[in-house]
PDB file of C-alpha atoms and ligand atoms in Angstrom:
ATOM      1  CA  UNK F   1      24.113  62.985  -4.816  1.00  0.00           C
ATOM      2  CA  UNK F   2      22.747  61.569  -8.066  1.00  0.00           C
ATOM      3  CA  UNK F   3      19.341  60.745  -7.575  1.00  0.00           C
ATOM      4  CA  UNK F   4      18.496  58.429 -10.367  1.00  0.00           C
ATOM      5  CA  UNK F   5      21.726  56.358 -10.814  1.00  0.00           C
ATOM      6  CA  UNK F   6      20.489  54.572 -14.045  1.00  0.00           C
ATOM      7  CA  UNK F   7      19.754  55.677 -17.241  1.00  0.00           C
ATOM      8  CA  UNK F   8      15.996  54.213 -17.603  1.00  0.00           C
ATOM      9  CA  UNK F   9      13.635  53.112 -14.677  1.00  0.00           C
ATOM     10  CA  UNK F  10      12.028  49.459 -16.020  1.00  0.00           C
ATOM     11  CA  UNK F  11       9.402  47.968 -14.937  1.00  0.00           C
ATOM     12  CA  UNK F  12       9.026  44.281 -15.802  1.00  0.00           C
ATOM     13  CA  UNK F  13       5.373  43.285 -16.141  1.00  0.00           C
ATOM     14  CA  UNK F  14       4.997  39.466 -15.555  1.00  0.00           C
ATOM     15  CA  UNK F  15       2.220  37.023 -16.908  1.00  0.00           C
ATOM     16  CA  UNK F  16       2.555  33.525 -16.402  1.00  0.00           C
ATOM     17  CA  UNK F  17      -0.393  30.955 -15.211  1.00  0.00           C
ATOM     18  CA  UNK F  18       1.295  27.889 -14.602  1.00  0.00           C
ATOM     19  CA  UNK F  19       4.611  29.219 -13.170  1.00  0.00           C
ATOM     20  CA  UNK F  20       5.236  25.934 -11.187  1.00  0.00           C
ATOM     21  CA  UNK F  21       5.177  24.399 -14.064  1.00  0.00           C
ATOM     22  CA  UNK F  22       7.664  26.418 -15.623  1.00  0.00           C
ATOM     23  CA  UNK F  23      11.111  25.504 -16.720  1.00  0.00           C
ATOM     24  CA  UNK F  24      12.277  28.925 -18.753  1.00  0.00           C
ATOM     25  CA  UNK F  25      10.452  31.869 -17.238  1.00  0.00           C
ATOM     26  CA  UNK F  26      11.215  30.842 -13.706  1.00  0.00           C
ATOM     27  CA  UNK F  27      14.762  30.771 -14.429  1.00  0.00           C
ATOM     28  CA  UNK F  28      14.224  34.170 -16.324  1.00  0.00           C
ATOM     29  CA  UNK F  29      12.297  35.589 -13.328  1.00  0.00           C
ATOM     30  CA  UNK F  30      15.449  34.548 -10.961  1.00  0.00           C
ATOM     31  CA  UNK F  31      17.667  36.159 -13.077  1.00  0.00           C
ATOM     32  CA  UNK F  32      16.214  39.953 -12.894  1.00  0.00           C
ATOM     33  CA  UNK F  33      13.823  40.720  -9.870  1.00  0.00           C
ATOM     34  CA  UNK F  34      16.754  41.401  -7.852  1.00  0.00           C
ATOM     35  CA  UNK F  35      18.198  44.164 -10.134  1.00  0.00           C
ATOM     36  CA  UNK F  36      18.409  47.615  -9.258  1.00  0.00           C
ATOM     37  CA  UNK F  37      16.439  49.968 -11.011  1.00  0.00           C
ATOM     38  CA  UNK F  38      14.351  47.428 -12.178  1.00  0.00           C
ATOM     39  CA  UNK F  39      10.865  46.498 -10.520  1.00  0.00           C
ATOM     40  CA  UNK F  40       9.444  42.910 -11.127  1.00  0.00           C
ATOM     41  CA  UNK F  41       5.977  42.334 -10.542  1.00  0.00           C
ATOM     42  CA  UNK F  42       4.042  39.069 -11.083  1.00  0.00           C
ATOM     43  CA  UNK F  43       0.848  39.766 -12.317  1.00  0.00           C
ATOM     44  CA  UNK F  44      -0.595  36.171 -11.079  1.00  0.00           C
ATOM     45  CA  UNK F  45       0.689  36.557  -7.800  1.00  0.00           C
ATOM     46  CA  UNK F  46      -0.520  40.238  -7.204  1.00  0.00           C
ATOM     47  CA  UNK F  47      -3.996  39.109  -8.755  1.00  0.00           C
ATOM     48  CA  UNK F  48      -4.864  35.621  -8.358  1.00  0.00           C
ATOM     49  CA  UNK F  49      -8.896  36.207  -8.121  1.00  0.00           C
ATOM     50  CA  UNK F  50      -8.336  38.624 -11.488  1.00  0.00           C
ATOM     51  CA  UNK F  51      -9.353  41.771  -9.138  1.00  0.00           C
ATOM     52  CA  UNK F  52      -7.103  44.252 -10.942  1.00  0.00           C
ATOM     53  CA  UNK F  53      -6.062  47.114  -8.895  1.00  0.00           C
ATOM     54  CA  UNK F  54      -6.714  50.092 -11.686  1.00  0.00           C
ATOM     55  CA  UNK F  55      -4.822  52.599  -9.961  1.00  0.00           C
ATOM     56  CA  UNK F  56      -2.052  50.924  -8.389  1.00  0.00           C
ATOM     57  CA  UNK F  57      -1.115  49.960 -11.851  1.00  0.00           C
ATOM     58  CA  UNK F  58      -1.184  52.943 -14.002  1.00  0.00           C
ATOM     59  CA  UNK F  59       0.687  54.245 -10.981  1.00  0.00           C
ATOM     60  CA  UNK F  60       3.167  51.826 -11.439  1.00  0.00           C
ATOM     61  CA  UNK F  61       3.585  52.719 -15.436  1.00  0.00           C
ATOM     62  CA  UNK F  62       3.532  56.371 -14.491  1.00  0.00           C
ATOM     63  CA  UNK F  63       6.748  55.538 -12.394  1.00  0.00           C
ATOM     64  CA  UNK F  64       8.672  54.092 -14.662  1.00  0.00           C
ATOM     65  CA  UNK F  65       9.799  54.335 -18.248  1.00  0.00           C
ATOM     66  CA  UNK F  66      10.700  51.216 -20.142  1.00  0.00           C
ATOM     67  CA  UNK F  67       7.961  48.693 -19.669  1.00  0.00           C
ATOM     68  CA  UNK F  68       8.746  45.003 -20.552  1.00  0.00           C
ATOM     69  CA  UNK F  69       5.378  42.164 -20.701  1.00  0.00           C
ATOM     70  CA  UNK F  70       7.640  38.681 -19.810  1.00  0.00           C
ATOM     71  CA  UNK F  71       5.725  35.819 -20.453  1.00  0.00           C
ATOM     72  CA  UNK F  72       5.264  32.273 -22.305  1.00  0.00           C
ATOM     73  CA  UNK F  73       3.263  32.483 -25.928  1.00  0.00           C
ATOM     74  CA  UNK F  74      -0.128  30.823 -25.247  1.00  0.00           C
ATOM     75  CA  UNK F  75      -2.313  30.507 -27.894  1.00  0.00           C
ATOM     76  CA  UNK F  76      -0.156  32.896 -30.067  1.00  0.00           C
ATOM     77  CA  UNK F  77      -0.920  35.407 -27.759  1.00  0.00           C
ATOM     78  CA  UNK F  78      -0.375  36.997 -24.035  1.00  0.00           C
ATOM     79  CA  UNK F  79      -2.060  35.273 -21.344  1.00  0.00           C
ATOM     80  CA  UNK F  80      -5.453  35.934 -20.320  1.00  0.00           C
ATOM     81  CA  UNK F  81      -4.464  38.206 -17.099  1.00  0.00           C
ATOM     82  CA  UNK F  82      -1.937  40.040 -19.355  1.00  0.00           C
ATOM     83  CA  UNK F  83      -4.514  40.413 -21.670  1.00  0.00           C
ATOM     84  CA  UNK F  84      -7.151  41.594 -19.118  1.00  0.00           C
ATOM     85  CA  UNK F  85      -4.439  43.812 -17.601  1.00  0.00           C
ATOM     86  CA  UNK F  86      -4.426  45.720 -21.205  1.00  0.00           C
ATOM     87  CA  UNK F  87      -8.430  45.981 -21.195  1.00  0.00           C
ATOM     88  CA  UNK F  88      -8.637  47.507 -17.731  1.00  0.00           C
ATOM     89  CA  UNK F  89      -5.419  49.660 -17.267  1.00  0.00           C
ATOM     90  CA  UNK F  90      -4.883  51.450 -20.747  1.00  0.00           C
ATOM     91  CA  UNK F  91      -8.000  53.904 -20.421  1.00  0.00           C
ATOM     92  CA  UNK F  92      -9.675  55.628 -22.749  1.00  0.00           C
ATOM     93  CA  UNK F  93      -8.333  59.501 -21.749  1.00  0.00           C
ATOM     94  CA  UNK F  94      -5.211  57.821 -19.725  1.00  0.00           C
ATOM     95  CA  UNK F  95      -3.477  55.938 -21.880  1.00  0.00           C
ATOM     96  CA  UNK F  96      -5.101  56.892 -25.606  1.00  0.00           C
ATOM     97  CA  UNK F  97      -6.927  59.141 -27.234  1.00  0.00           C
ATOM     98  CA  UNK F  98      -6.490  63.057 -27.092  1.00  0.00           C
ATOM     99  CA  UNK F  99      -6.150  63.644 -23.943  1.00  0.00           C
ATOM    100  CA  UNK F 100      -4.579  60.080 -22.900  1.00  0.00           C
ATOM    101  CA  UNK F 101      -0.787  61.014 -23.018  1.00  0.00           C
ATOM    102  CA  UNK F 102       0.192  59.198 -19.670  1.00  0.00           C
ATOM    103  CA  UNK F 103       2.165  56.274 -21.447  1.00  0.00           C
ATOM    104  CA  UNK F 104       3.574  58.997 -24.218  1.00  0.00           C
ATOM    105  CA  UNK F 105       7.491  58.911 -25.106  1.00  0.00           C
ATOM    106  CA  UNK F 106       7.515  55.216 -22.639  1.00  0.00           C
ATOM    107  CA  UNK F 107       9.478  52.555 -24.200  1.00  0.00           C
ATOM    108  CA  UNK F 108       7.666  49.166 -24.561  1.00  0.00           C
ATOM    109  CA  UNK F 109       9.448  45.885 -25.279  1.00  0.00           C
ATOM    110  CA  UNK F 110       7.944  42.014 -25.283  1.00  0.00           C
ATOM    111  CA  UNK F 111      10.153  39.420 -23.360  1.00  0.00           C
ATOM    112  CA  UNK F 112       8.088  36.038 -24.105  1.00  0.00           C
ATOM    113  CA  UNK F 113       9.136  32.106 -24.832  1.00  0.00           C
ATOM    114  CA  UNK F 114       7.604  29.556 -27.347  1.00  0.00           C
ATOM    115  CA  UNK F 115       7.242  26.323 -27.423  1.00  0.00           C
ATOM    116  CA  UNK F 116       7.922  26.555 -31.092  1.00  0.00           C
ATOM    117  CA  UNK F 117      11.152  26.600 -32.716  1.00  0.00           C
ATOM    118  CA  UNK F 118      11.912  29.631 -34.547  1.00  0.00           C
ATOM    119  CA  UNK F 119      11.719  27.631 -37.858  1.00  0.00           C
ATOM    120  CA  UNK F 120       8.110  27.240 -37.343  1.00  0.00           C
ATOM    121  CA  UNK F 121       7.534  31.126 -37.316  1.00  0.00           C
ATOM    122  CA  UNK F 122       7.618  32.133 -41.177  1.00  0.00           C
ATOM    123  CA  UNK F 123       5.539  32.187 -44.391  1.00  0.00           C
ATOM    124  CA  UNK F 124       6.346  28.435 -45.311  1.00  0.00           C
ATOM    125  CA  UNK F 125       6.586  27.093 -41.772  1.00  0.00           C
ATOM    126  CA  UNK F 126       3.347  25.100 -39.676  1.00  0.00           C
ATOM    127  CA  UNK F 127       2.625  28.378 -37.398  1.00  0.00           C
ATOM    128  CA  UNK F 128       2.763  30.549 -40.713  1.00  0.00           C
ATOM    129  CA  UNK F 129       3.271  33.944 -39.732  1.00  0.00           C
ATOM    130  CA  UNK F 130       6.718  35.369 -37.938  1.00  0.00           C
ATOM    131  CA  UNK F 131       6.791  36.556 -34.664  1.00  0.00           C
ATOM    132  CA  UNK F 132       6.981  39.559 -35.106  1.00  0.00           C
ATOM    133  CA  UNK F 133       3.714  38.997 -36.884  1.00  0.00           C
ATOM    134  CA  UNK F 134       2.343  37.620 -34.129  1.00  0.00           C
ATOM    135  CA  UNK F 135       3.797  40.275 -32.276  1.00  0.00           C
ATOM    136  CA  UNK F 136       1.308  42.984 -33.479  1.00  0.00           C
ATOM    137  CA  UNK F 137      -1.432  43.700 -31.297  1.00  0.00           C
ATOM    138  CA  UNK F 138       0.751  44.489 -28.539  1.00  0.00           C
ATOM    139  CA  UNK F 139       3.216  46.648 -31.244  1.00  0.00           C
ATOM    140  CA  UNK F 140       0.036  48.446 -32.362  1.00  0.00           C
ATOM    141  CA  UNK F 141      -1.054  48.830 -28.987  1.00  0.00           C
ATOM    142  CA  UNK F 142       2.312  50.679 -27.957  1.00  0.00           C
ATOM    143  CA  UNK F 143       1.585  52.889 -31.544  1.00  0.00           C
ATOM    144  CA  UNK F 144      -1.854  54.112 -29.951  1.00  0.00           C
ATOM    145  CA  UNK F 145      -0.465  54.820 -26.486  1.00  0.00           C
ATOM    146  CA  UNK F 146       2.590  56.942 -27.783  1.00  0.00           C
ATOM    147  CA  UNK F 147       4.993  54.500 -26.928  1.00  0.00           C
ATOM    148  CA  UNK F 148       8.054  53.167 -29.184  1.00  0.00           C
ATOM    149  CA  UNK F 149       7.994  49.678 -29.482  1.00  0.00           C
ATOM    150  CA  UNK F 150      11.181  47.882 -29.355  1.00  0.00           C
ATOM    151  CA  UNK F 151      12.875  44.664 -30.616  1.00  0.00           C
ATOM    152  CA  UNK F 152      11.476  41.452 -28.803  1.00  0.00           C
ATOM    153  CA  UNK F 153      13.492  39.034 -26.461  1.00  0.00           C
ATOM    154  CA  UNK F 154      12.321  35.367 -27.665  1.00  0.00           C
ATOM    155  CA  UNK F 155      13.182  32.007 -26.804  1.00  0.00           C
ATOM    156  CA  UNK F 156      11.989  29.509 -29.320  1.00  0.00           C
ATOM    157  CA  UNK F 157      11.879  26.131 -29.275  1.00  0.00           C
ATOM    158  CA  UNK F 158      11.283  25.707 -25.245  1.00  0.00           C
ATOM    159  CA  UNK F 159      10.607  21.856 -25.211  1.00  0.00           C
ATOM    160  CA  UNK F 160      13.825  21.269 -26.394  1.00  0.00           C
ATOM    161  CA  UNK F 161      16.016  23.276 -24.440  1.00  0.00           C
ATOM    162  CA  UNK F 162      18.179  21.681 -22.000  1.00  0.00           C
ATOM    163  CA  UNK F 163      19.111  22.975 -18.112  1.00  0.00           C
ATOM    164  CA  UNK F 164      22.318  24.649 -19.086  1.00  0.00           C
ATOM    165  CA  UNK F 165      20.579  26.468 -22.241  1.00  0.00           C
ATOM    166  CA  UNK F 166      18.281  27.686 -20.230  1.00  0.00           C
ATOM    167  CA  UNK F 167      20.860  28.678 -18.154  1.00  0.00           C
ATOM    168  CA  UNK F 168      22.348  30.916 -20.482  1.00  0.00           C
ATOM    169  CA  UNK F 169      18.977  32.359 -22.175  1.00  0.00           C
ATOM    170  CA  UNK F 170      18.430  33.672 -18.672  1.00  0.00           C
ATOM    171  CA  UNK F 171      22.283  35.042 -18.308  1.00  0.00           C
ATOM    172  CA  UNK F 172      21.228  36.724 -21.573  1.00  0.00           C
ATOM    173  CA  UNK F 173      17.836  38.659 -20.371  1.00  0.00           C
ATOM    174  CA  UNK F 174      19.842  39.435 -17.376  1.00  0.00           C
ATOM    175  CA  UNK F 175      22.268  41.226 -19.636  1.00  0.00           C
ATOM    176  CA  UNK F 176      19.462  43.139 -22.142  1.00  0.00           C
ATOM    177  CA  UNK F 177      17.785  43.824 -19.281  1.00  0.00           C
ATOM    178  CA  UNK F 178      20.735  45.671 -17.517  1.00  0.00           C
ATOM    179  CA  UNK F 179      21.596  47.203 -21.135  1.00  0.00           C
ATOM    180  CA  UNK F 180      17.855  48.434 -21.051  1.00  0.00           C
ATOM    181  CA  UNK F 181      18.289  49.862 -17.924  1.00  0.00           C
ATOM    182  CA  UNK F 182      21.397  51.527 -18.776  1.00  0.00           C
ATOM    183  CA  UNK F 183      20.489  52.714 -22.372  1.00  0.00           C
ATOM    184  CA  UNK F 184      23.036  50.337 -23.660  1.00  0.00           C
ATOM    185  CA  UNK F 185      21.460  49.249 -26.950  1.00  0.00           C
ATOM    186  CA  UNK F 186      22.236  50.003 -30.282  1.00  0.00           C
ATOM    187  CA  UNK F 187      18.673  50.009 -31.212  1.00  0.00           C
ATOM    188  CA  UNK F 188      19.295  50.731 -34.946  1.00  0.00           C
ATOM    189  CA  UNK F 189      21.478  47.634 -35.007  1.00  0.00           C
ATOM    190  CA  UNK F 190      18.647  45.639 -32.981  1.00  0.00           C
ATOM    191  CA  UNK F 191      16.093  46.205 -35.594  1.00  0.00           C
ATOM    192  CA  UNK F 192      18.171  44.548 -38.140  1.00  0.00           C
ATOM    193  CA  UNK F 193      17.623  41.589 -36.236  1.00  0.00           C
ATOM    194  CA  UNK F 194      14.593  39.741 -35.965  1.00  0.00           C
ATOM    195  CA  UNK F 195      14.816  39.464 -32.110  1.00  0.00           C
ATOM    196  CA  UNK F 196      17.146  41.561 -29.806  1.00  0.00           C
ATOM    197  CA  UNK F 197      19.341  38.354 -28.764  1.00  0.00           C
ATOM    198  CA  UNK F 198      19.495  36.993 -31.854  1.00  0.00           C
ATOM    199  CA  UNK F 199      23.479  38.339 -31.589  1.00  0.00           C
ATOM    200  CA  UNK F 200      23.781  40.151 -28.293  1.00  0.00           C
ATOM    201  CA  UNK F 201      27.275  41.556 -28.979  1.00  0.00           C
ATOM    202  CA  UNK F 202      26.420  43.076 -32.001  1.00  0.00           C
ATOM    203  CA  UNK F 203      23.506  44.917 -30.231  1.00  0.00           C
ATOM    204  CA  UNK F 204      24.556  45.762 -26.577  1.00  0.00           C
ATOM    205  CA  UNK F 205      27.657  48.505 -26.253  1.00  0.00           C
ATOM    206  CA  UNK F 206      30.007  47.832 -23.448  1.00  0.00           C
TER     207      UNK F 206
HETATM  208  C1  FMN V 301      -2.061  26.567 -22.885  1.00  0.00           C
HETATM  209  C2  FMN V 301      -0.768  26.650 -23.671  1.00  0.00           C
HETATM  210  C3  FMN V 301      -0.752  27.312 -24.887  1.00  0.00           C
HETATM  211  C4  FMN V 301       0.433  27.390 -25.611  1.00  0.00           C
HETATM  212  N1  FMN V 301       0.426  28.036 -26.814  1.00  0.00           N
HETATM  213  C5  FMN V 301       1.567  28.105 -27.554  1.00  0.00           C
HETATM  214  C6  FMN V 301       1.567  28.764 -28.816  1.00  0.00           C
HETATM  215  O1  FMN V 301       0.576  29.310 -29.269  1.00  0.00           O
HETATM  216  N2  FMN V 301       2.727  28.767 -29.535  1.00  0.00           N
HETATM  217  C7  FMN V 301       3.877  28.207 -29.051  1.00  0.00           C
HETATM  218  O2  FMN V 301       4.900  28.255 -29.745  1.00  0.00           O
HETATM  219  N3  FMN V 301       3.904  27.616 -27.833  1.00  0.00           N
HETATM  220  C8  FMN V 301       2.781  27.549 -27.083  1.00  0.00           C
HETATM  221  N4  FMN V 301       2.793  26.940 -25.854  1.00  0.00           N
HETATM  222  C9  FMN V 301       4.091  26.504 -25.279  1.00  0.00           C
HETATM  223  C10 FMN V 301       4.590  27.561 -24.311  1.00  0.00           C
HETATM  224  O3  FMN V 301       4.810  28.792 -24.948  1.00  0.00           O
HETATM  225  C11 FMN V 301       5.884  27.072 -23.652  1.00  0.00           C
HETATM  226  O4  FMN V 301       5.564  25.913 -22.926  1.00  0.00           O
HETATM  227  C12 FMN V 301       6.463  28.138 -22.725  1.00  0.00           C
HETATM  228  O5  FMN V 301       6.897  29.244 -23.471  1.00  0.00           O
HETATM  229  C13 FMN V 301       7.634  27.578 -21.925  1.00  0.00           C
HETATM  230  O6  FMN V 301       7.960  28.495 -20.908  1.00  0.00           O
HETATM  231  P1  FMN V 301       7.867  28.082 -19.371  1.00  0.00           P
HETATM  232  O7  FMN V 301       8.831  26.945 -19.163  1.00  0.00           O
HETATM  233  O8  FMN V 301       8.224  29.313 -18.617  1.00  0.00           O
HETATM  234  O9  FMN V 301       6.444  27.640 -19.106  1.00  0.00           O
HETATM  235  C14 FMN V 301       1.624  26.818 -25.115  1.00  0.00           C
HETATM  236  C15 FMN V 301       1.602  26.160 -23.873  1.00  0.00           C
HETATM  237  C16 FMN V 301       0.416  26.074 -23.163  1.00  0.00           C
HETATM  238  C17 FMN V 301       0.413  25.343 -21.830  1.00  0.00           C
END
């Protein structure tokens, strides 16, 4: 009997603090926490008071080997429980530093909507710096834990999308997520891309 049917074990990491408010994520959210092989877990739900649970966490990472932070863009940034997630779980001798290898050879990936359109996201544009740019902290983060950091999944341009976009944005994380899960990329074609569903054919092998 095979005991790990899929490729990669994910674990999707979820951050957002208005979800009834939400129009994208929720739809996202729908379309992957039934999945097998993948484990969704809602950050905001698990902690509302902020009362991290250390341990149950890093076990969590230690179980699984693609890790994916979902959430909207708030201040050009993660939310603050994602943030305080990366404060209190990545130790010192865990996750980093010479005897921190827990996280090494994991796969990390950012999954994350903007209100902005994508045409706002470059030198000349109002927000100024790409994406990707903005992207950093949480690339450099996966450099220092001895992860590889792969190709985001964005969604610019939220205000404007309508029900049946959304619709399909969350048919396409559905898909990457599966691919993940399945080691279906093409990675070397994803990083030609800005983000990894920028052309999902041309990155996801059948
Ligand atoms: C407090 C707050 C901060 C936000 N900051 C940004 C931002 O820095 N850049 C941006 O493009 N959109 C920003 N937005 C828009 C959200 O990213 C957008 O509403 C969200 O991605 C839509 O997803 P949802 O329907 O799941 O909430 C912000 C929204 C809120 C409420």
């Amino acid at each position: 009997m095979n005991e790990r049917p899929f490729a990669h074990s994910v674990l999707i990491l979820f951050a957002h603090p208005a979800l009834q408010k939400s129009r994208v994520n929720r739809q996202l959210m729908h379309a992957v926490r039934d999945l097998e092989g993948v484990t969704f877990h809602d950050l905001y739900e698990a902690y509302p008071d902020f009362h991290i649970d250390v341990r149950r966490e890093q076990d969590l990472l230690d179980q699984h080997d693609i890790i994916v932070f979902q959430y909207p863009l708030y201040w050009f940034s993660v939310p603050a429980l994602l943030k305080m997630w990366e404060e209190l779980v990545l130790e010192h001798k865990w996750a980093y530093g010479k005897e921190g290898v827990a996280l090494r050879g994991k796969k990390l990936m950012s999954a994350l909507s903007t209100g902005g359109r994508e045409s706002l996201f470059c030198r000349e544009g109002f927000n100024r710096c790409t994406i990707r740019e903005y992207l950093e902290p949480v690339e450099q983060l996966a450099r220092i834990c001895g992860m590889e950091y792969l190709p985001p999944f964005v969604i610019h341009g939220t205000n404007e999308l309508t029900g049946p976009e959304i619709g399909r944005h969350a048919d396409d994380y559905r898909r990457v997520i599966e691919a993940v899960r399945d080691n279906r990329i093409d990675w070397e074609a994803a990083r030609s891309f800005p983000r990894l569903n920028t052309d999902l054919d041309a990155v996801i092998r059948k």
